Amino acid sequence: MKKISEIYVSAKGPVYSFEFFPPKTSEGDVKLMETVRELSRLNPDFVTVTYGAGGSTRDKTIQILSEISKNYSVPTVSHFTCVGANRDQIRETLQGIRSKGIVNLMALRGDPPRGEGEFKKTDGGFENATELISFIRSEKLDFCIGGGCYPEKHPDAKTLEEDVRHLKLKVEAGTDFLVSQLFFVNSIFENFLNFVRKVGIRVPVIPGIMPITSFAQIERFKSMAGCEFPSSLIADLQEVEHRPEEFYRRSLNFTVKQCRELLKMGVPGIHLYTLNQSHASYDIVRELKG
């Protein structure tokens, strides 16, 4: 399987990738594979599959990745967290992932299990993604490792400056590429990118983009990720909140324009958070490739 770092080095144009999550129902499983099949027609450069909160879907994540690898010729990336596991358990899981032929990880601290308000280090485990990545490197399993970054700062960081200092330590620990939290204001991402380059972070930094498919998502994204939204976008979408076709058209136009501006800015690719839905992600990448 091709390493993601190699894909970015050898790419002749923008790298397009998709993120999926493990469904909770058999109907969701069927829907996910329909989505993967549809999006595979776009020849994505790679796909990622997340863990549930607290690492609750670890086995299912690996199962989905194996199925995608078996049925589609697309490199895969497994999310990997340190929630609820000590270093011996993490080592065992890493060895199991590697034995399945998976060579790409998104190494994240991870969210606490559902119902727990804040992250708590497991006895014998790790405090954050930097410690986790350092451990993965020490195991010499030859993974390509991606990490997360936050253009509007990590919610636990007091300032963006503090967050970027931690980000640099994470890269120095062995991170090969970074994928950002979702955002909707390109100037925020551009300022963040200039900042991380100024402090010496040189790995690829990939914007994570989330298509808006309902007006209710705006408040959810604000709450979940602390995202700033352009007031013009909110007004534009609120005007057609109850007209699904026009809402979709306006939202799609915004996201395509956002991605084109980012590509013009020089980003090496676009990573789309699909929410296991193919329609919007398919139309966006088709427009960008067209």
CSV table of C-alpha atoms in Angstrom, one decimal:
chain,number,residue,atom,x,y,z
A,1,MET,CA,0.0,0.0,0.0
A,2,LYS,CA,1.3,3.4,-0.9
A,3,LYS,CA,2.2,5.8,1.9
A,4,ILE,CA,0.4,9.1,2.1
A,5,SER,CA,3.7,11.1,2.3
A,6,GLU,CA,4.7,9.5,-1.0
A,7,ILE,CA,1.4,10.5,-2.6
A,8,TYR,CA,2.0,14.2,-1.7
A,9,VAL,CA,5.6,14.1,-2.9
A,10,SER,CA,4.8,12.5,-6.3
A,11,ALA,CA,1.4,14.2,-7.0
A,12,LYS,CA,1.2,16.1,-10.3
A,13,GLY,CA,-1.9,18.0,-9.1
A,14,PRO,CA,-4.2,18.5,-6.1
A,15,VAL,CA,-4.6,15.4,-3.9
A,16,TYR,CA,-8.2,14.6,-3.1
A,17,SER,CA,-9.2,12.5,-0.1
A,18,PHE,CA,-12.3,11.5,1.8
A,19,GLU,CA,-13.1,10.7,5.4
A,20,PHE,CA,-15.6,8.1,6.5
A,21,PHE,CA,-16.8,6.9,10.0
A,22,PRO,CA,-17.8,3.4,11.2
A,23,PRO,CA,-21.6,3.1,11.1
A,24,LYS,CA,-23.6,1.8,14.2
A,25,THR,CA,-26.2,-0.2,12.2
A,26,SER,CA,-26.2,-2.8,9.5
A,27,GLU,CA,-28.2,-0.3,7.3
A,28,GLY,CA,-25.4,2.2,7.9
A,29,ASP,CA,-22.9,-0.4,6.8
A,30,VAL,CA,-24.7,-0.9,3.5
A,31,LYS,CA,-25.0,2.9,3.0
A,32,LEU,CA,-21.3,3.4,3.7
A,33,MET,CA,-20.2,0.9,1.1
A,34,GLU,CA,-22.6,2.5,-1.4
A,35,THR,CA,-20.9,5.8,-0.6
A,36,VAL,CA,-17.4,4.3,-1.0
A,37,ARG,CA,-18.4,2.8,-4.3
A,38,GLU,CA,-19.8,6.0,-5.6
A,39,LEU,CA,-16.8,8.2,-4.5
A,40,SER,CA,-14.3,5.6,-5.8
A,41,ARG,CA,-15.5,6.6,-9.3
A,42,LEU,CA,-13.6,9.9,-8.7
A,43,ASN,CA,-10.3,8.0,-8.2
A,44,PRO,CA,-9.5,9.6,-4.8
A,45,ASP,CA,-5.9,9.6,-3.8
A,46,PHE,CA,-6.7,8.1,-0.4
A,47,VAL,CA,-9.5,7.6,2.2
A,48,THR,CA,-9.5,7.7,6.0
A,49,VAL,CA,-11.7,5.9,8.5
A,50,THR,CA,-12.2,7.3,12.0
A,51,TYR,CA,-12.5,5.7,15.4
A,52,GLY,CA,-15.6,6.3,17.6
A,53,ALA,CA,-15.2,8.3,20.8
A,54,GLY,CA,-12.9,6.5,23.2
A,55,GLY,CA,-11.6,4.2,20.5
A,56,SER,CA,-15.0,2.3,20.6
A,57,THR,CA,-15.0,1.2,17.0
A,58,ARG,CA,-11.4,0.1,16.7
A,59,ASP,CA,-12.1,-3.4,15.3
A,60,LYS,CA,-14.8,-2.1,12.9
A,61,THR,CA,-12.5,0.6,11.6
A,62,ILE,CA,-9.9,-2.0,10.6
A,63,GLN,CA,-12.7,-4.2,9.1
A,64,ILE,CA,-13.9,-1.3,6.9
A,65,LEU,CA,-10.4,-0.4,5.8
A,66,SER,CA,-9.7,-4.0,4.9
A,67,GLU,CA,-12.9,-4.2,2.8
A,68,ILE,CA,-12.1,-0.9,1.0
A,69,SER,CA,-8.5,-2.1,0.3
A,70,LYS,CA,-9.8,-5.4,-1.0
A,71,ASN,CA,-12.5,-4.0,-3.3
A,72,TYR,CA,-11.0,-0.7,-4.5
A,73,SER,CA,-7.5,0.3,-5.5
A,74,VAL,CA,-7.2,3.2,-3.1
A,75,PRO,CA,-4.8,3.8,-0.3
A,76,THR,CA,-6.4,3.8,3.2
A,77,VAL,CA,-5.6,5.5,6.4
A,78,SER,CA,-6.7,4.3,9.9
A,79,HIS,CA,-7.4,6.8,12.6
A,80,PHE,CA,-5.7,5.7,15.8
A,81,THR,CA,-6.1,7.2,19.3
A,82,CYS,CA,-4.7,6.6,22.8
A,83,VAL,CA,-8.0,6.9,24.6
A,84,GLY,CA,-8.7,4.0,27.1
A,85,ALA,CA,-5.5,2.1,26.4
A,86,ASN,CA,-2.1,1.6,28.0
A,87,ARG,CA,1.1,1.3,26.0
A,88,ASP,CA,1.0,-2.5,25.9
A,89,GLN,CA,-2.5,-2.5,24.5
A,90,ILE,CA,-1.5,0.2,22.0
A,91,ARG,CA,1.5,-1.8,20.9
A,92,GLU,CA,-0.6,-4.9,20.4
A,93,THR,CA,-3.2,-2.9,18.3
A,94,LEU,CA,-0.5,-1.3,16.2
A,95,GLN,CA,1.1,-4.7,15.4
A,96,GLY,CA,-2.4,-6.0,14.5
A,97,ILE,CA,-3.0,-3.0,12.2
A,98,ARG,CA,0.4,-3.4,10.5
A,99,SER,CA,-0.2,-7.2,10.0
A,100,LYS,CA,-3.3,-6.3,8.0
A,101,GLY,CA,-1.1,-4.4,5.5
A,102,ILE,CA,-2.1,-0.9,6.7
A,103,VAL,CA,0.8,1.4,6.6
A,104,ASN,CA,-0.9,4.8,7.1
A,105,LEU,CA,-2.2,6.2,10.4
A,106,MET,CA,-3.9,9.3,11.6
A,107,ALA,CA,-2.6,9.5,15.1
A,108,LEU,CA,-4.8,11.5,17.4
A,109,ARG,CA,-5.3,11.9,21.1
A,110,GLY,CA,-9.0,11.1,20.6
A,111,ASP,CA,-12.2,12.2,22.2
A,112,PRO,CA,-13.2,10.8,25.7
A,113,PRO,CA,-15.8,8.0,25.8
A,114,ARG,CA,-19.4,9.2,25.5
A,115,GLY,CA,-20.6,10.7,28.8
A,116,GLU,CA,-17.2,11.7,30.0
A,117,GLY,CA,-16.7,15.5,29.7
A,118,GLU,CA,-12.9,15.6,29.5
A,119,PHE,CA,-10.0,13.5,28.4
A,120,LYS,CA,-8.3,11.5,31.1
A,121,LYS,CA,-5.0,9.7,30.6
A,122,THR,CA,-5.1,6.0,31.0
A,123,ASP,CA,-2.7,4.5,33.6
A,124,GLY,CA,0.4,3.5,31.6
A,125,GLY,CA,-1.0,5.4,28.5
A,126,PHE,CA,-0.4,8.7,26.9
A,127,GLU,CA,-1.5,12.3,27.6
A,128,ASN,CA,-1.6,13.6,24.0
A,129,ALA,CA,-1.0,12.9,20.3
A,130,THR,CA,2.7,13.9,20.6
A,131,GLU,CA,3.4,11.2,23.2
A,132,LEU,CA,1.5,8.7,21.1
A,133,ILE,CA,3.3,9.5,17.9
A,134,SER,CA,6.7,9.4,19.6
A,135,PHE,CA,5.8,5.9,20.9
A,136,ILE,CA,4.6,4.7,17.4
A,137,ARG,CA,7.9,5.8,16.0
A,138,SER,CA,9.9,4.0,18.7
A,139,GLU,CA,8.1,0.8,17.8
A,140,LYS,CA,9.7,0.9,14.3
A,141,LEU,CA,6.7,-0.4,12.5
A,142,ASP,CA,7.3,1.8,9.5
A,143,PHE,CA,4.0,3.7,9.5
A,144,CYS,CA,3.3,6.9,7.7
A,145,ILE,CA,1.8,9.1,10.4
A,146,GLY,CA,-0.7,11.9,9.9
A,147,GLY,CA,-1.8,14.3,12.6
A,148,GLY,CA,-4.6,16.9,13.2
A,149,CYS,CA,-4.3,20.6,13.4
A,150,TYR,CA,-6.6,23.4,14.3
A,151,PRO,CA,-6.7,26.7,12.3
A,152,GLU,CA,-8.9,28.2,15.0
A,153,LYS,CA,-6.8,26.6,17.8
A,154,HIS,CA,-7.4,23.4,19.7
A,155,PRO,CA,-10.3,23.8,22.2
A,156,ASP,CA,-8.0,22.9,25.1
A,157,ALA,CA,-5.3,25.5,24.1
A,158,LYS,CA,-5.4,29.0,25.7
A,159,THR,CA,-4.1,30.7,22.6
A,160,LEU,CA,-3.3,29.8,19.0
A,161,GLU,CA,0.4,30.5,19.7
A,162,GLU,CA,0.4,27.9,22.5
A,163,ASP,CA,-1.4,25.4,20.2
A,164,VAL,CA,1.1,25.9,17.4
A,165,ARG,CA,4.0,25.4,19.8
A,166,HIS,CA,2.5,22.0,20.7
A,167,LEU,CA,1.9,21.3,17.0
A,168,LYS,CA,5.6,21.8,16.3
A,169,LEU,CA,6.4,19.3,19.0
A,170,LYS,CA,4.0,16.8,17.4
A,171,VAL,CA,5.6,17.2,14.0
A,172,GLU,CA,9.1,16.8,15.5
A,173,ALA,CA,7.9,13.6,17.2
A,174,GLY,CA,7.4,12.1,13.7
A,175,THR,CA,4.3,13.4,12.0
A,176,ASP,CA,4.5,13.2,8.2
A,177,PHE,CA,1.5,15.3,7.2
A,178,LEU,CA,-1.3,17.3,8.9
A,179,VAL,CA,-5.0,17.5,8.2
A,180,SER,CA,-6.9,20.5,9.6
A,181,GLN,CA,-10.1,20.6,11.5
A,182,LEU,CA,-13.0,21.9,9.4
A,183,PHE,CA,-13.2,25.7,8.8
A,184,PHE,CA,-15.2,28.1,6.6
A,185,VAL,CA,-13.1,31.3,6.5
A,186,ASN,CA,-10.1,30.9,4.2
A,187,SER,CA,-8.2,33.9,5.6
A,188,ILE,CA,-8.1,32.1,9.0
A,189,PHE,CA,-6.5,29.0,7.4
A,190,GLU,CA,-4.1,31.2,5.4
A,191,ASN,CA,-3.0,33.0,8.6
A,192,PHE,CA,-2.6,29.7,10.4
A,193,LEU,CA,-0.6,28.3,7.5
A,194,ASN,CA,1.7,31.3,7.5
A,195,PHE,CA,2.2,31.0,11.2
A,196,VAL,CA,3.1,27.3,11.2
A,197,ARG,CA,5.6,27.9,8.3
A,198,LYS,CA,7.1,30.7,10.3
A,199,VAL,CA,7.8,28.4,13.3
A,200,GLY,CA,9.5,25.8,11.0
A,201,ILE,CA,6.7,23.3,10.3
A,202,ARG,CA,7.4,22.0,6.8
A,203,VAL,CA,5.2,18.9,6.4
A,204,PRO,CA,2.1,19.1,4.1
A,205,VAL,CA,-0.8,20.9,5.8
A,206,ILE,CA,-4.1,19.8,4.2
A,207,PRO,CA,-7.3,21.7,4.7
A,208,GLY,CA,-10.2,19.6,6.0
A,209,ILE,CA,-13.5,20.7,4.3
A,210,MET,CA,-17.0,19.9,5.4
A,211,PRO,CA,-19.9,20.4,2.9
A,212,ILE,CA,-23.0,22.0,4.6
A,213,THR,CA,-26.1,20.0,3.7
A,214,SER,CA,-28.5,21.5,6.2
A,215,PHE,CA,-28.9,24.8,8.0
A,216,ALA,CA,-28.9,23.1,11.4
A,217,GLN,CA,-25.3,21.9,10.8
A,218,ILE,CA,-24.1,25.5,11.1
A,219,GLU,CA,-24.8,25.7,14.9
A,220,ARG,CA,-23.6,22.2,15.4
A,221,PHE,CA,-20.2,23.0,13.7
A,222,LYS,CA,-19.9,26.2,15.7
A,223,SER,CA,-20.4,24.2,18.9
A,224,MET,CA,-18.4,21.1,17.9
A,225,ALA,CA,-15.4,22.8,16.3
A,226,GLY,CA,-15.6,26.5,17.3
A,227,CYS,CA,-15.8,27.5,13.7
A,228,GLU,CA,-16.3,31.0,12.5
A,229,PHE,CA,-18.8,31.4,9.6
A,230,PRO,CA,-19.0,34.2,7.1
A,231,SER,CA,-22.1,36.2,7.9
A,232,SER,CA,-22.8,36.4,4.2
A,233,LEU,CA,-22.9,32.6,4.0
A,234,ILE,CA,-25.3,32.3,6.9
A,235,ALA,CA,-27.6,34.9,5.4
A,236,ASP,CA,-27.5,33.3,2.0
A,237,LEU,CA,-28.3,29.8,3.3
A,238,GLN,CA,-30.9,31.0,5.8
A,239,GLU,CA,-32.8,32.7,3.0
A,240,VAL,CA,-33.4,29.2,1.4
A,241,GLU,CA,-33.4,27.1,4.5
A,242,HIS,CA,-36.6,25.4,3.5
A,243,ARG,CA,-35.9,25.1,-0.2
A,244,PRO,CA,-33.6,22.0,-0.4
A,245,GLU,CA,-32.5,22.2,-4.0
A,246,GLU,CA,-31.6,25.9,-3.9
A,247,PHE,CA,-29.9,25.4,-0.4
A,248,TYR,CA,-27.8,22.6,-1.9
A,249,ARG,CA,-26.9,24.7,-4.9
A,250,ARG,CA,-25.8,27.7,-2.8
A,251,SER,CA,-23.9,25.5,-0.3
A,252,LEU,CA,-22.1,23.6,-3.1
A,253,ASN,CA,-21.1,26.8,-4.8
A,254,PHE,CA,-19.7,28.2,-1.6
A,255,THR,CA,-17.6,25.0,-0.9
A,256,VAL,CA,-16.3,24.8,-4.5
A,257,LYS,CA,-15.3,28.4,-4.4
A,258,GLN,CA,-13.6,27.9,-1.0
A,259,CYS,CA,-11.7,24.9,-2.3
A,260,ARG,CA,-10.6,26.8,-5.5
A,261,GLU,CA,-9.3,29.7,-3.4
A,262,LEU,CA,-7.4,27.2,-1.2
A,263,LEU,CA,-5.8,25.5,-4.2
A,264,LYS,CA,-4.9,28.8,-5.7
A,265,MET,CA,-3.2,29.5,-2.3
A,266,GLY,CA,-1.0,26.5,-2.9
A,267,VAL,CA,-2.4,23.8,-0.6
A,268,PRO,CA,-1.4,20.4,-1.8
A,269,GLY,CA,-4.9,18.9,-1.7
A,270,ILE,CA,-8.4,18.9,-0.2
A,271,HIS,CA,-9.6,16.4,2.5
A,272,LEU,CA,-13.4,16.2,2.5
A,273,TYR,CA,-15.4,15.1,5.6
A,274,THR,CA,-18.2,13.1,4.0
A,275,LEU,CA,-20.4,12.2,7.0
A,276,ASN,CA,-20.7,8.9,4.9
A,277,GLN,CA,-22.7,10.7,2.3
A,278,SER,CA,-21.5,10.7,-1.3
A,279,HIS,CA,-23.7,13.3,-3.1
A,280,ALA,CA,-22.1,16.6,-2.0
A,281,SER,CA,-18.5,15.3,-1.8
A,282,TYR,CA,-18.9,13.8,-5.3
A,283,ASP,CA,-20.2,17.0,-6.8
A,284,ILE,CA,-17.6,19.1,-5.2
A,285,VAL,CA,-14.6,17.0,-6.4
A,286,ARG,CA,-16.1,16.6,-9.8
A,287,GLU,CA,-16.4,20.4,-10.1
A,288,LEU,CA,-12.8,20.9,-8.9
A,289,LYS,CA,-11.5,18.2,-11.3
A,290,GLY,CA,-13.6,19.5,-14.2
